[in-house]
PDB file of C-alpha atoms in Angstrom:
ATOM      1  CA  UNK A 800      -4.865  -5.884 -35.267  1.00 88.00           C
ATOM      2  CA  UNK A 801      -3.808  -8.753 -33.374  1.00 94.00           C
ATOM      3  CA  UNK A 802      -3.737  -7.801 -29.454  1.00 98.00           C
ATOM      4  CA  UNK A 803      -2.402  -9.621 -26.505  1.00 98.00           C
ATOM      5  CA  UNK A 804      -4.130 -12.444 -24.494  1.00 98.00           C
ATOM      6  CA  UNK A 805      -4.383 -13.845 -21.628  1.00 98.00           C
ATOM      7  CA  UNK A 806      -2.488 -16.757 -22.448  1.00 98.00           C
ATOM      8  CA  UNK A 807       0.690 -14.498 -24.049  1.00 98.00           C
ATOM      9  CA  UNK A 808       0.410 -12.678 -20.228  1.00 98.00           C
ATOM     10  CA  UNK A 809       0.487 -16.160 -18.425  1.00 98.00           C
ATOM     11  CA  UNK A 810       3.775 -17.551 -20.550  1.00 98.00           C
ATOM     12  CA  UNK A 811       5.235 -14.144 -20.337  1.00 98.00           C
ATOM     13  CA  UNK A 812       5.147 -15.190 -16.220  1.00 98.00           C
ATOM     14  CA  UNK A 813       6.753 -18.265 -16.764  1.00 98.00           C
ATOM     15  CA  UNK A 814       9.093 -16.352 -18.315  1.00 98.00           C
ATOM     16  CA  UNK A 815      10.657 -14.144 -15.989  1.00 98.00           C
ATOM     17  CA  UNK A 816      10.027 -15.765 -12.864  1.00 97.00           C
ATOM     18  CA  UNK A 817      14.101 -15.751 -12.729  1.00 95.00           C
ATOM     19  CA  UNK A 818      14.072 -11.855 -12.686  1.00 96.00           C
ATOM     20  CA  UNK A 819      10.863 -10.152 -11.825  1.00 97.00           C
ATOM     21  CA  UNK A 820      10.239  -9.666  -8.256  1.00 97.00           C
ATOM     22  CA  UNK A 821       6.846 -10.479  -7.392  1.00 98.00           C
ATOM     23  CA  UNK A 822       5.675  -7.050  -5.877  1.00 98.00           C
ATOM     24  CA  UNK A 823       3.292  -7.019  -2.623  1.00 98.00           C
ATOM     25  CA  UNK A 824       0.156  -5.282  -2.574  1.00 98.00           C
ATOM     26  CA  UNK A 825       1.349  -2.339   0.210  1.00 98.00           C
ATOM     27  CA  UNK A 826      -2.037  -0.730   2.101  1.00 97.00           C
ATOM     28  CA  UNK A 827      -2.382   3.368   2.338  1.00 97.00           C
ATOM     29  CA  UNK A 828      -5.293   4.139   3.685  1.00 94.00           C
ATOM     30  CA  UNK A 829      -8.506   2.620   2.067  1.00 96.00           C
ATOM     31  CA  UNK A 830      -6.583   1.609  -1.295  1.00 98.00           C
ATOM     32  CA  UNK A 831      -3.184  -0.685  -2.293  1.00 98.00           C
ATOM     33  CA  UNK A 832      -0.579   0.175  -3.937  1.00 98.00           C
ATOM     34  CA  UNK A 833       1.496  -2.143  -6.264  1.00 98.00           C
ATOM     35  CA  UNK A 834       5.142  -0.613  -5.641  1.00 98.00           C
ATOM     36  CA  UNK A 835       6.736  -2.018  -8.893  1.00 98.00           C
ATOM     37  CA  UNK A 836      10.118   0.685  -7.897  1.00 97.00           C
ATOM     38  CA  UNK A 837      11.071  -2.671  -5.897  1.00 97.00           C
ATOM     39  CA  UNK A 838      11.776  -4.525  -8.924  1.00 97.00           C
ATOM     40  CA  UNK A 839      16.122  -4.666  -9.175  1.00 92.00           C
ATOM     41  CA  UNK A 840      16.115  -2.291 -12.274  1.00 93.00           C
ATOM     42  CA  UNK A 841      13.762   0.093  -9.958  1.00 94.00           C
ATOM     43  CA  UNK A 842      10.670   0.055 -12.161  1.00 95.00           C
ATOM     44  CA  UNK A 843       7.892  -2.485 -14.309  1.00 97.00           C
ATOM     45  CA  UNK A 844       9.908  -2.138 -17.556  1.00 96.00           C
ATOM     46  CA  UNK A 845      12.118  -5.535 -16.415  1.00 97.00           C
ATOM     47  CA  UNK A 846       8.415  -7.157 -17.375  1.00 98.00           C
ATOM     48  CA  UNK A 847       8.523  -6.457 -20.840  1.00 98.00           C
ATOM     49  CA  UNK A 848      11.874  -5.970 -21.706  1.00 97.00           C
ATOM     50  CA  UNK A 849      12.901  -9.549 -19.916  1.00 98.00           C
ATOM     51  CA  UNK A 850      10.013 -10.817 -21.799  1.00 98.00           C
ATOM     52  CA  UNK A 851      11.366  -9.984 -24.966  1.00 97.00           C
ATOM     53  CA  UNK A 852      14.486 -10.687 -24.785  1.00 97.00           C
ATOM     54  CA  UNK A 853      13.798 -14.400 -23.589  1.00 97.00           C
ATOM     55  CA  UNK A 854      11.254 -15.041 -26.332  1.00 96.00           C
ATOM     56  CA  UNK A 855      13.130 -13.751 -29.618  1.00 95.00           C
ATOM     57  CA  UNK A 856      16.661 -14.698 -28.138  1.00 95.00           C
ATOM     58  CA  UNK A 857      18.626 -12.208 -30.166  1.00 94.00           C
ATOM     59  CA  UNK A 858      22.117 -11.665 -30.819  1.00 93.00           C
ATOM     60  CA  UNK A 859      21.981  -8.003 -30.084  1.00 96.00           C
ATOM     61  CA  UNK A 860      19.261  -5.340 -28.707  1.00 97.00           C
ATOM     62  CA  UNK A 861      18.814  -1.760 -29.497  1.00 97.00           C
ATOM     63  CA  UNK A 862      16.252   0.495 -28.069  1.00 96.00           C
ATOM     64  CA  UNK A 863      14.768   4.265 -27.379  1.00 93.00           C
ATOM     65  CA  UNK A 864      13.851   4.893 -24.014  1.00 90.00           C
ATOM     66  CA  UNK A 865      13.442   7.809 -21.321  1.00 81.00           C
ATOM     67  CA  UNK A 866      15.096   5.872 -19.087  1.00 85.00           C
ATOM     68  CA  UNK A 867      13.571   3.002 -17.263  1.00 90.00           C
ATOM     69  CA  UNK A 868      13.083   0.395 -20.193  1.00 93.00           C
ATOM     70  CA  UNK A 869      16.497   1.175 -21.249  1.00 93.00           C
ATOM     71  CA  UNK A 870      17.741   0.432 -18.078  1.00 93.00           C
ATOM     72  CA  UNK A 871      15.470  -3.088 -18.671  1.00 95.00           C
ATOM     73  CA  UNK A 872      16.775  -3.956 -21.264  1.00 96.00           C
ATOM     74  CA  UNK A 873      20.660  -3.254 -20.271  1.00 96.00           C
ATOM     75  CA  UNK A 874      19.621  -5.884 -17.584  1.00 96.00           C
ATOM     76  CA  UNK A 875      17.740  -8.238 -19.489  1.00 96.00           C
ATOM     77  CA  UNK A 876      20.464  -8.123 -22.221  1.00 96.00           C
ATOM     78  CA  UNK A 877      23.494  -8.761 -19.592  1.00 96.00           C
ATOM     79  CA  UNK A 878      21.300 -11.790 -18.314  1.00 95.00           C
ATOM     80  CA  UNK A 879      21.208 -13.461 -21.901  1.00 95.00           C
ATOM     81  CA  UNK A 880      24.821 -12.065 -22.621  1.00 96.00           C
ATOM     82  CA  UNK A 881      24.131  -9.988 -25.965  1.00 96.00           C
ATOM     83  CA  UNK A 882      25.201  -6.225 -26.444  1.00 95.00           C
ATOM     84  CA  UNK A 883      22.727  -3.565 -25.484  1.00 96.00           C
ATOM     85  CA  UNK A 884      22.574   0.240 -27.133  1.00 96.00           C
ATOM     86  CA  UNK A 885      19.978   2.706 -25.332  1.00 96.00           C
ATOM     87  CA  UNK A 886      18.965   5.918 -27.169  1.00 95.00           C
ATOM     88  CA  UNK A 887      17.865   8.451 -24.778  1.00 93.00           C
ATOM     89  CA  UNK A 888      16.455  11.805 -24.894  1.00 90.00           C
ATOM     90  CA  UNK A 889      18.739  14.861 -23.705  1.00 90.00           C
ATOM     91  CA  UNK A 890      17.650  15.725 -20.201  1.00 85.00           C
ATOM     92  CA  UNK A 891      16.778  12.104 -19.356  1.00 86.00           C
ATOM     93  CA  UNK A 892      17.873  11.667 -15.818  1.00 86.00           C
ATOM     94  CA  UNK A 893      21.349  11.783 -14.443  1.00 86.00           C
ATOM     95  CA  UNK A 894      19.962   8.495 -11.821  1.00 87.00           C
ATOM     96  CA  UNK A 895      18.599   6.727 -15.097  1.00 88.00           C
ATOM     97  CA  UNK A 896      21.669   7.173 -17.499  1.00 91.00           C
ATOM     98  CA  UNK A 897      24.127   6.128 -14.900  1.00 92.00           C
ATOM     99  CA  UNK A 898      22.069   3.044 -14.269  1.00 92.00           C
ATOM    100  CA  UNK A 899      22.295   1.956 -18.121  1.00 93.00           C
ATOM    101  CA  UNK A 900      25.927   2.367 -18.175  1.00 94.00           C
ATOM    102  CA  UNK A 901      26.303   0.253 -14.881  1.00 94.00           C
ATOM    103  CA  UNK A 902      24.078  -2.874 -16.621  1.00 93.00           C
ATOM    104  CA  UNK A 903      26.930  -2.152 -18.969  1.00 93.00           C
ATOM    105  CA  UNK A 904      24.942  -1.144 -22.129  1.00 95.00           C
ATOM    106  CA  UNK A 905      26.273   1.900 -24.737  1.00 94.00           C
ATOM    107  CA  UNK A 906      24.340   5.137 -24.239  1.00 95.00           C
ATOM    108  CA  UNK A 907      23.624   7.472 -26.987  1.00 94.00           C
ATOM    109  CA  UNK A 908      22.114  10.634 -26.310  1.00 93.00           C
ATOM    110  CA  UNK A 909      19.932  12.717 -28.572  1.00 93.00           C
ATOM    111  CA  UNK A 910      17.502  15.554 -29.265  1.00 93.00           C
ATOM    112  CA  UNK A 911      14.284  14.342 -27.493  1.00 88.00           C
ATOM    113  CA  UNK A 912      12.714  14.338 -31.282  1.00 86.00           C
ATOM    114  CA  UNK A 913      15.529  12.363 -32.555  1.00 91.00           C
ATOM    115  CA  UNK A 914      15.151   9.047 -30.642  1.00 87.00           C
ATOM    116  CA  UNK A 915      13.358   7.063 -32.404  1.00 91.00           C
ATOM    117  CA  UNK A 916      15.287   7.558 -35.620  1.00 93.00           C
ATOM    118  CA  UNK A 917      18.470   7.313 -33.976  1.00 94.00           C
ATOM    119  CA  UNK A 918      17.463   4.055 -32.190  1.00 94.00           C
ATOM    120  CA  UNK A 919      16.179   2.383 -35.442  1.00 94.00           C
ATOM    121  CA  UNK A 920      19.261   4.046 -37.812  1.00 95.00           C
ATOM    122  CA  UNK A 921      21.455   1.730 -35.313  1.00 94.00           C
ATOM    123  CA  UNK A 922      19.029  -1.110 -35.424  1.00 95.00           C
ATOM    124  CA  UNK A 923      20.067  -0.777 -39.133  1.00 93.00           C
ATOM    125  CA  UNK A 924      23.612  -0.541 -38.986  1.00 94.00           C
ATOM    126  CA  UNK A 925      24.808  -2.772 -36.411  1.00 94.00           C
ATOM    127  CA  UNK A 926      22.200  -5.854 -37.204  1.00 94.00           C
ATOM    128  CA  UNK A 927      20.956  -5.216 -33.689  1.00 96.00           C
ATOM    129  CA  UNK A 928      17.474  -6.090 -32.507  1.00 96.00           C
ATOM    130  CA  UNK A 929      14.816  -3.364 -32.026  1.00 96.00           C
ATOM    131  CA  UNK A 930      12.912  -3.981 -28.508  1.00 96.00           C
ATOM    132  CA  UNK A 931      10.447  -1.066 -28.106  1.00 94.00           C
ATOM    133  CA  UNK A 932       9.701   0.530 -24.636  1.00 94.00           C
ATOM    134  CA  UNK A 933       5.593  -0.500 -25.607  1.00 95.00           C
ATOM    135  CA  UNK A 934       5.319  -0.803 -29.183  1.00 95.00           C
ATOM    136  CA  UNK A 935       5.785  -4.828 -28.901  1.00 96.00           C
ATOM    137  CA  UNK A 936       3.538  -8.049 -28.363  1.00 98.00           C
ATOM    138  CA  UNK A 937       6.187  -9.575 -26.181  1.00 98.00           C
ATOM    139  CA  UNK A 938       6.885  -5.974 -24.059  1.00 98.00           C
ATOM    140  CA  UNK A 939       2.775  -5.382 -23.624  1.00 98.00           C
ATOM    141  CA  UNK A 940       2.548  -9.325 -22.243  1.00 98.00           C
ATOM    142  CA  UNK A 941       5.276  -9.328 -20.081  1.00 98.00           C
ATOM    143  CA  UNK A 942       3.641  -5.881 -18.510  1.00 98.00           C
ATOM    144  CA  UNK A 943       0.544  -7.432 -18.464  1.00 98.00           C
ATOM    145  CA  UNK A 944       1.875  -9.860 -15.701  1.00 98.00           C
ATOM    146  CA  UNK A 945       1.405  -6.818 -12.864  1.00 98.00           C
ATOM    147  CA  UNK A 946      -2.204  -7.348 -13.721  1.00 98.00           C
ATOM    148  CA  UNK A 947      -2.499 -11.399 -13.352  1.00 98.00           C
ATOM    149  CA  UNK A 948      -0.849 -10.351 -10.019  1.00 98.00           C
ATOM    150  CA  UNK A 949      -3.237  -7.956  -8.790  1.00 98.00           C
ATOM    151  CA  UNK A 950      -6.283 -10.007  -9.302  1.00 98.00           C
ATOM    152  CA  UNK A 951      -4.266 -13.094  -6.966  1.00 98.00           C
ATOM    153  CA  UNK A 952      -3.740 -11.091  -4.759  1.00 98.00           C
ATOM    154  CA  UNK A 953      -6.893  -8.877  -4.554  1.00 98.00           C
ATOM    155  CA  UNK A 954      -9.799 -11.319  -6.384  1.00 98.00           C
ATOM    156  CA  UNK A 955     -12.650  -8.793  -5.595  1.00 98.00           C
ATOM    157  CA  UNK A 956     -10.996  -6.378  -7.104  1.00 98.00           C
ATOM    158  CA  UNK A 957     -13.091  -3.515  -7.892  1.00 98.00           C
ATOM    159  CA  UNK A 958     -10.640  -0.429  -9.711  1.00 98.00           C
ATOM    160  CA  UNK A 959      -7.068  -0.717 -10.777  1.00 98.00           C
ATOM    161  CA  UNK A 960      -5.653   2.828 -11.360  1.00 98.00           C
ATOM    162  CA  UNK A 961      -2.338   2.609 -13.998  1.00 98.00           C
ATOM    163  CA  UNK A 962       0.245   5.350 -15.493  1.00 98.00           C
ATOM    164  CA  UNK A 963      -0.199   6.101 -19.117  1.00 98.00           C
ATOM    165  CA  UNK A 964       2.636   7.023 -21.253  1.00 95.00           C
ATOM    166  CA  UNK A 965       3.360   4.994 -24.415  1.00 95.00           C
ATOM    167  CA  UNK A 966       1.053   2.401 -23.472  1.00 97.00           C
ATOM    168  CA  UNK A 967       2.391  -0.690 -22.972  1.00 97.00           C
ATOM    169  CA  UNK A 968       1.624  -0.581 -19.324  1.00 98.00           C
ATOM    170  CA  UNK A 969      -1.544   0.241 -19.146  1.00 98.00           C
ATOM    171  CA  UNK A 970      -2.397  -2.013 -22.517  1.00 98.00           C
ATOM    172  CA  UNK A 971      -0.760  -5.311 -20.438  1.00 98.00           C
ATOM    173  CA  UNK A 972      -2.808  -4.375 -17.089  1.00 98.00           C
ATOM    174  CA  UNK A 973      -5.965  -3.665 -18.685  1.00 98.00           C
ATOM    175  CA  UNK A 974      -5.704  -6.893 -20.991  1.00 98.00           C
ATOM    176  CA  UNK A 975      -4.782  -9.681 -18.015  1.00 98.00           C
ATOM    177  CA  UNK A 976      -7.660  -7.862 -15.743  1.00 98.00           C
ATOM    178  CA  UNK A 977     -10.409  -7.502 -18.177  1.00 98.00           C
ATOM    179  CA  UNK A 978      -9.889 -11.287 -18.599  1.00 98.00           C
ATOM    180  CA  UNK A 979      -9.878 -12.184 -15.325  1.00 98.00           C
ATOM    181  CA  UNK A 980     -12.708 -10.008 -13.887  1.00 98.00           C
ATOM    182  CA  UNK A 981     -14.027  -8.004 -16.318  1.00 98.00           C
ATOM    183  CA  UNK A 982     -16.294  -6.252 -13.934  1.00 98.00           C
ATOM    184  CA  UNK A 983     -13.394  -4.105 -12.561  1.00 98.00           C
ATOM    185  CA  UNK A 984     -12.627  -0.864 -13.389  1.00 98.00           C
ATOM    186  CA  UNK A 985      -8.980   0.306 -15.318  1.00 98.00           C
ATOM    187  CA  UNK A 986      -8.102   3.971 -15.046  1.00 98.00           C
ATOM    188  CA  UNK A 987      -5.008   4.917 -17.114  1.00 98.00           C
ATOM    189  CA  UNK A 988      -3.706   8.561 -15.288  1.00 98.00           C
ATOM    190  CA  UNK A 989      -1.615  10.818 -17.268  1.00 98.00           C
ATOM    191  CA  UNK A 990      -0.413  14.295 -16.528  1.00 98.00           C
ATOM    192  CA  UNK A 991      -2.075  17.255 -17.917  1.00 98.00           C
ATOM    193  CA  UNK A 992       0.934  18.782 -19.505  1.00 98.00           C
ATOM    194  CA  UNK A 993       1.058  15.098 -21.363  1.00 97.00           C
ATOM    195  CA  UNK A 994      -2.485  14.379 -21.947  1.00 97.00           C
ATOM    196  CA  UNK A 995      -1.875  12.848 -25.769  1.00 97.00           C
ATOM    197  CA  UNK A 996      -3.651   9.502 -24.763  1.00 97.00           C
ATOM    198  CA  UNK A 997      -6.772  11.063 -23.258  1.00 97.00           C
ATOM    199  CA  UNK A 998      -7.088  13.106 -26.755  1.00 97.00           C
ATOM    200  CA  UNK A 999      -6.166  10.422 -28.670  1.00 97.00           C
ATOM    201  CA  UNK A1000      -8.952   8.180 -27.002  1.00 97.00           C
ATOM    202  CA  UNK A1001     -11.445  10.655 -27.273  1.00 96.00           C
ATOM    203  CA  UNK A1002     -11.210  11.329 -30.966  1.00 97.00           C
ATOM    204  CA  UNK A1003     -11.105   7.568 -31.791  1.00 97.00           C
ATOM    205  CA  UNK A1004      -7.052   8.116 -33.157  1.00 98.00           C
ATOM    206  CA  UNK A1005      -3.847   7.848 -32.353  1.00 97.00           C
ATOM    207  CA  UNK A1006      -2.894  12.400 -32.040  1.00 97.00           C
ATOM    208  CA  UNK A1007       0.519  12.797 -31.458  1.00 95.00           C
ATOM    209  CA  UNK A1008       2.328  15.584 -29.094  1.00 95.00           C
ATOM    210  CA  UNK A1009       5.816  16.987 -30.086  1.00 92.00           C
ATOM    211  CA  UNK A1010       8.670  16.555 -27.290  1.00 89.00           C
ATOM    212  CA  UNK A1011       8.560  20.891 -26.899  1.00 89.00           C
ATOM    213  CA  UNK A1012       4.907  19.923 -25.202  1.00 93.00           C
ATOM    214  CA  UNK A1013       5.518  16.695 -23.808  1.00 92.00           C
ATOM    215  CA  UNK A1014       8.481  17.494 -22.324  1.00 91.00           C
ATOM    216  CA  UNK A1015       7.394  19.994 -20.070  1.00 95.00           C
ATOM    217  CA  UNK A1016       6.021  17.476 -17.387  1.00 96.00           C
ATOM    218  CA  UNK A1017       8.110  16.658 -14.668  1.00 95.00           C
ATOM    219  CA  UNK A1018       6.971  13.279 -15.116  1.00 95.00           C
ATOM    220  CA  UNK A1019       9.810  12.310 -17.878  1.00 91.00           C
ATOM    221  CA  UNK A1020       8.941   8.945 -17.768  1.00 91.00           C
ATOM    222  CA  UNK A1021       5.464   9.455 -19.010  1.00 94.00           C
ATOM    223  CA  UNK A1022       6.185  11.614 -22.024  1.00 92.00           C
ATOM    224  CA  UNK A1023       5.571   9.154 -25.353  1.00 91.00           C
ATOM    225  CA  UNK A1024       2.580   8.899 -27.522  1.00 93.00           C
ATOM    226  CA  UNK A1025       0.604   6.287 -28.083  1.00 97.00           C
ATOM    227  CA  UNK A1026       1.482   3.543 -31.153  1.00 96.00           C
ATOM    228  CA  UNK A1027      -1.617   2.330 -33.194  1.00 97.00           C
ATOM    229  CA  UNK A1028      -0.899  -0.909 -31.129  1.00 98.00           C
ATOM    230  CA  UNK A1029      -1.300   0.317 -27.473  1.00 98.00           C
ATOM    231  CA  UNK A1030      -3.924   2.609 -28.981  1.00 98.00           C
ATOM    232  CA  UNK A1031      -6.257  -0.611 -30.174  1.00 98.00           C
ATOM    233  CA  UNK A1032      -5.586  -2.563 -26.660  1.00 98.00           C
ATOM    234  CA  UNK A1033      -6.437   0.926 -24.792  1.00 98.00           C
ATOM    235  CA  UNK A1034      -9.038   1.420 -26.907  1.00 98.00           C
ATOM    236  CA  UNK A1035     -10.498  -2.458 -25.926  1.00 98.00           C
ATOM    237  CA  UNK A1036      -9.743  -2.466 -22.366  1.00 98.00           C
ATOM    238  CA  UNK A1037      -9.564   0.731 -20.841  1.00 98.00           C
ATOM    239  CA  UNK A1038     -12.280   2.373 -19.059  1.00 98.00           C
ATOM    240  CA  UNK A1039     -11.154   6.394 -18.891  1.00 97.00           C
ATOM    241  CA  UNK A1040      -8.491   8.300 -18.819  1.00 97.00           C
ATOM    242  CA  UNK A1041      -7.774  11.242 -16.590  1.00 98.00           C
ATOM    243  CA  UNK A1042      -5.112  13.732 -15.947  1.00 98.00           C
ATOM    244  CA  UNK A1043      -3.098  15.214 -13.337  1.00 98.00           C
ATOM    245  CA  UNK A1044      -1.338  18.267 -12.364  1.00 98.00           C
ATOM    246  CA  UNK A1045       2.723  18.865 -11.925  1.00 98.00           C
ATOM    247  CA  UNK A1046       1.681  19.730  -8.346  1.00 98.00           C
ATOM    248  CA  UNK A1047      -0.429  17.400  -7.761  1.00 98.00           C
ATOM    249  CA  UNK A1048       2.150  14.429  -9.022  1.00 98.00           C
ATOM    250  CA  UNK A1049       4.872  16.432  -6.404  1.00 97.00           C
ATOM    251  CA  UNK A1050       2.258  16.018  -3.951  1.00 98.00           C
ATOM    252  CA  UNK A1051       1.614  12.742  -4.545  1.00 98.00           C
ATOM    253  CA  UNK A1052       5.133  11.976  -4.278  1.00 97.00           C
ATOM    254  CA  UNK A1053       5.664  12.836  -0.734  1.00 97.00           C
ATOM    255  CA  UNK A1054       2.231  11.372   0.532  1.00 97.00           C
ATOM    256  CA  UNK A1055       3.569   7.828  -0.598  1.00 97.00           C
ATOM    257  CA  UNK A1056       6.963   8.306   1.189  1.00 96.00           C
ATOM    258  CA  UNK A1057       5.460   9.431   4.270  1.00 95.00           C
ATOM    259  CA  UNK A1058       2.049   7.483   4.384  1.00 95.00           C
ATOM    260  CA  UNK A1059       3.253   4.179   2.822  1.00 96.00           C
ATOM    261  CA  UNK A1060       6.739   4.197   2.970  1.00 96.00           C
ATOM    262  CA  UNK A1061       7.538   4.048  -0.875  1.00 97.00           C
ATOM    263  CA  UNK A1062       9.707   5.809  -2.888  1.00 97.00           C
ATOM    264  CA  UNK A1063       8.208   7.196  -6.285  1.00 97.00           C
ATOM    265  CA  UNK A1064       9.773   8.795  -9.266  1.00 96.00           C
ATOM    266  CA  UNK A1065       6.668  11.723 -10.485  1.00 97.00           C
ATOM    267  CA  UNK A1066       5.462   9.154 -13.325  1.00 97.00           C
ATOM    268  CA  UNK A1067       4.704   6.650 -10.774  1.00 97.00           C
ATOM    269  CA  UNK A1068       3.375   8.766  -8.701  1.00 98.00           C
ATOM    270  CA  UNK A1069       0.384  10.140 -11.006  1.00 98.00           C
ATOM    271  CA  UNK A1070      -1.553   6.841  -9.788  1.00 98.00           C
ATOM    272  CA  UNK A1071      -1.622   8.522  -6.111  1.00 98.00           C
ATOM    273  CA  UNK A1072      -2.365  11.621  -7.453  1.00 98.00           C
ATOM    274  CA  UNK A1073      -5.514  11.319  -9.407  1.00 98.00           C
ATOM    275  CA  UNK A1074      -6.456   9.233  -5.947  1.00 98.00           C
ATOM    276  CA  UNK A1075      -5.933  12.189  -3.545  1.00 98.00           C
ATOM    277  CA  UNK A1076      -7.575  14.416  -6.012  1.00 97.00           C
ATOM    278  CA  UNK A1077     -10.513  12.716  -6.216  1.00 97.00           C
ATOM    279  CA  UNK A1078     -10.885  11.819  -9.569  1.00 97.00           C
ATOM    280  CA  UNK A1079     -10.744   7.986  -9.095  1.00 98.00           C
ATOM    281  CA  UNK A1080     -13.920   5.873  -8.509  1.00 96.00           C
ATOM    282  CA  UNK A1081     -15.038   4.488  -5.019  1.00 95.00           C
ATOM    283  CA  UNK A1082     -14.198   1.024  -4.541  1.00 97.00           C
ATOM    284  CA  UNK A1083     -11.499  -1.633  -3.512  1.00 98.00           C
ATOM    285  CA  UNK A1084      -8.607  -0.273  -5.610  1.00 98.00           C
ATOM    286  CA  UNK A1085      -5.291  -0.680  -6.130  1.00 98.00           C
ATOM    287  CA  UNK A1086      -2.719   2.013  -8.100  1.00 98.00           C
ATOM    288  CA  UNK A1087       0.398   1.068  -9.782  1.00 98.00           C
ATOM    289  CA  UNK A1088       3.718   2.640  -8.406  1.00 98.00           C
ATOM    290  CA  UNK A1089       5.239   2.203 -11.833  1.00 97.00           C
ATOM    291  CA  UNK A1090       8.775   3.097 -10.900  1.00 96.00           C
ATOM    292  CA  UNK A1091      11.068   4.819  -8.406  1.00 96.00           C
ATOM    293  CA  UNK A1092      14.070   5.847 -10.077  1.00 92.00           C
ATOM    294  CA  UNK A1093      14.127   9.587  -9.006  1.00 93.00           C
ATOM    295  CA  UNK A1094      16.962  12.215  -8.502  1.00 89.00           C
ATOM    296  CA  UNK A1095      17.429  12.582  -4.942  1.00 92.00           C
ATOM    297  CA  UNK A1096      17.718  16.293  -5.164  1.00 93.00           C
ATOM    298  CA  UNK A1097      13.645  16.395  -6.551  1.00 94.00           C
ATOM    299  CA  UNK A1098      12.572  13.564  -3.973  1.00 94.00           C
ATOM    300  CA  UNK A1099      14.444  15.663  -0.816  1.00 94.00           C
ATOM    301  CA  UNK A1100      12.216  18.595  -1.727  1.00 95.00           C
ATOM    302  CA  UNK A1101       8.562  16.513  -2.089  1.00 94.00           C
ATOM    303  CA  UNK A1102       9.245  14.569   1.143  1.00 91.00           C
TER     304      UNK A1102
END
């Protein structure tokens, strides 16, 4: 299976220098933090779904997202001046949906199980172009830039800690560091009552969790399986996989606002978690704060 490179990761940077902010690396305490929530669409999914977009230049997108890459690619899409349909999961939230409308995409909600379907049913009907949330060469390089990043900014890196949901994320990261210094350490973090990637790795296959499991994290952003593509990068890159609890991601939460300033939605905040809990290795690290688009209700009662 053909898996991204270092050189797809570098052009995908030349590519959305016009959009992507280029995030600082924000101290707390012994470790860094990459706060991708400052990125305009409040998360790392303008990366990939920029990326995307400016590489197959189509005449219309379509995609299935919990929230963040749909917002993305509303962006991305309003940039390039092509319609943009987002398929999202009932209960995705009310913070996320609003922002799709607003980047003036159509939203379609669905059964959490129907997504997929419904996303590639329209794909179908409407001649519109399917841009995947990971499952795409294009999405996993333009993630991947967060990791070229990280290593300019940090060159003796030792440990770079990364969300895991679908994969694209941590498949782009792991790829541009493991290149770059393959010494250091990637650590995908997913939570417990999500852990379909840290199965899937350890039985050497791609084991999928139905939405009634998944979907009981609060962490709704980290609630996809793997795709045999993000499986083979994680499965080439990645070092381990570990999981965290729901109140040790609420925990987590509040510890960035108050000891670096940064707000995180729960799936960005499962980076700080497995830190504080001790599961992450000694050494000059840096976590991914993969988003911050959170109710305010949720982040009033973690702070």
């Amino acid at each position: 299976m053909e898996l991204v490179t270092i050189a797809d990761i570098r052009d995908a940077a030349e590519r959305i220098k016009p959009v992507a902010v280029r995030t600082p690396l924000v101290p707390m305490g012994e470790v860094w933090v990459k706060p991708e929530s400052l990125q305009r669409v409040g998360s790392f999914k303008i990366r990939g779904a920029y990326n995307a977009v400016a590489a197959l230049r189509p005449d219309g997108v379509v995609t299935h997202s919990s929230g963040n890459h749909g917002q993305a690619l509303a962006y991305a899409a309003k940039q390039f001046g092509v319609p943009c349909v987002v398929v999202v999961p009932e209960g995705t939230p009310e913070v996320k949906a609003a922002a799709i409308k607003g980047h003036g995409a159509e939203l379609v909600v669905v059964p959490p199980e129907q997504r997929i379907a419904g996303a590639l049913k329209l794909a179908e009907e409407r001649g519109l172009t399917m841009i995947p949330p990971y499952d795409h060469l294009a999405v996993i390089a333009g993630q991947g830039t967060i990791g070229l990043e990280i290593v300019a900014d940090l060159p003796d890196v030792e440990v770079v800690v990364v969300p895991v949901s679908g994969g694209g994320l941590a498949s782009g990261i792991a790829a541009a560091v493991k290149a770059l210094r393959p010494e250091a350490t990637v650590l995908g973090v997913e939570p417990e009552l999500a852990a379909d990637a840290a199965e899937s790795l350890a039985a050497g296959h791609v084991i999928p969790w139905e939405p009634a499991r998944t979907f009981r994290t609060i962490a709704d952003g980290l609630r996809a399986d793997l795709s045999e593509l993000t499986f083979a990068h994680l499965r080439e890159h990645l070092d381990g996989i570990v999981t965290v609890s729901e109140d040790e991601i609420r925990h987590a939460m509040g510890h960035l606002a108050r000891s670096a300033r940064l707000v995180a939605e729960p799936s960005g905040a499962v980076t700080t978690a497995a830190y504080l809990s001790g599961r992450v290795p000694e050494g000059r690290t840096v976590l991914v704060l993969s988003g911050g688009n959170v109710n305010p209700d949720l982040l009033r009662q973690v702070v």
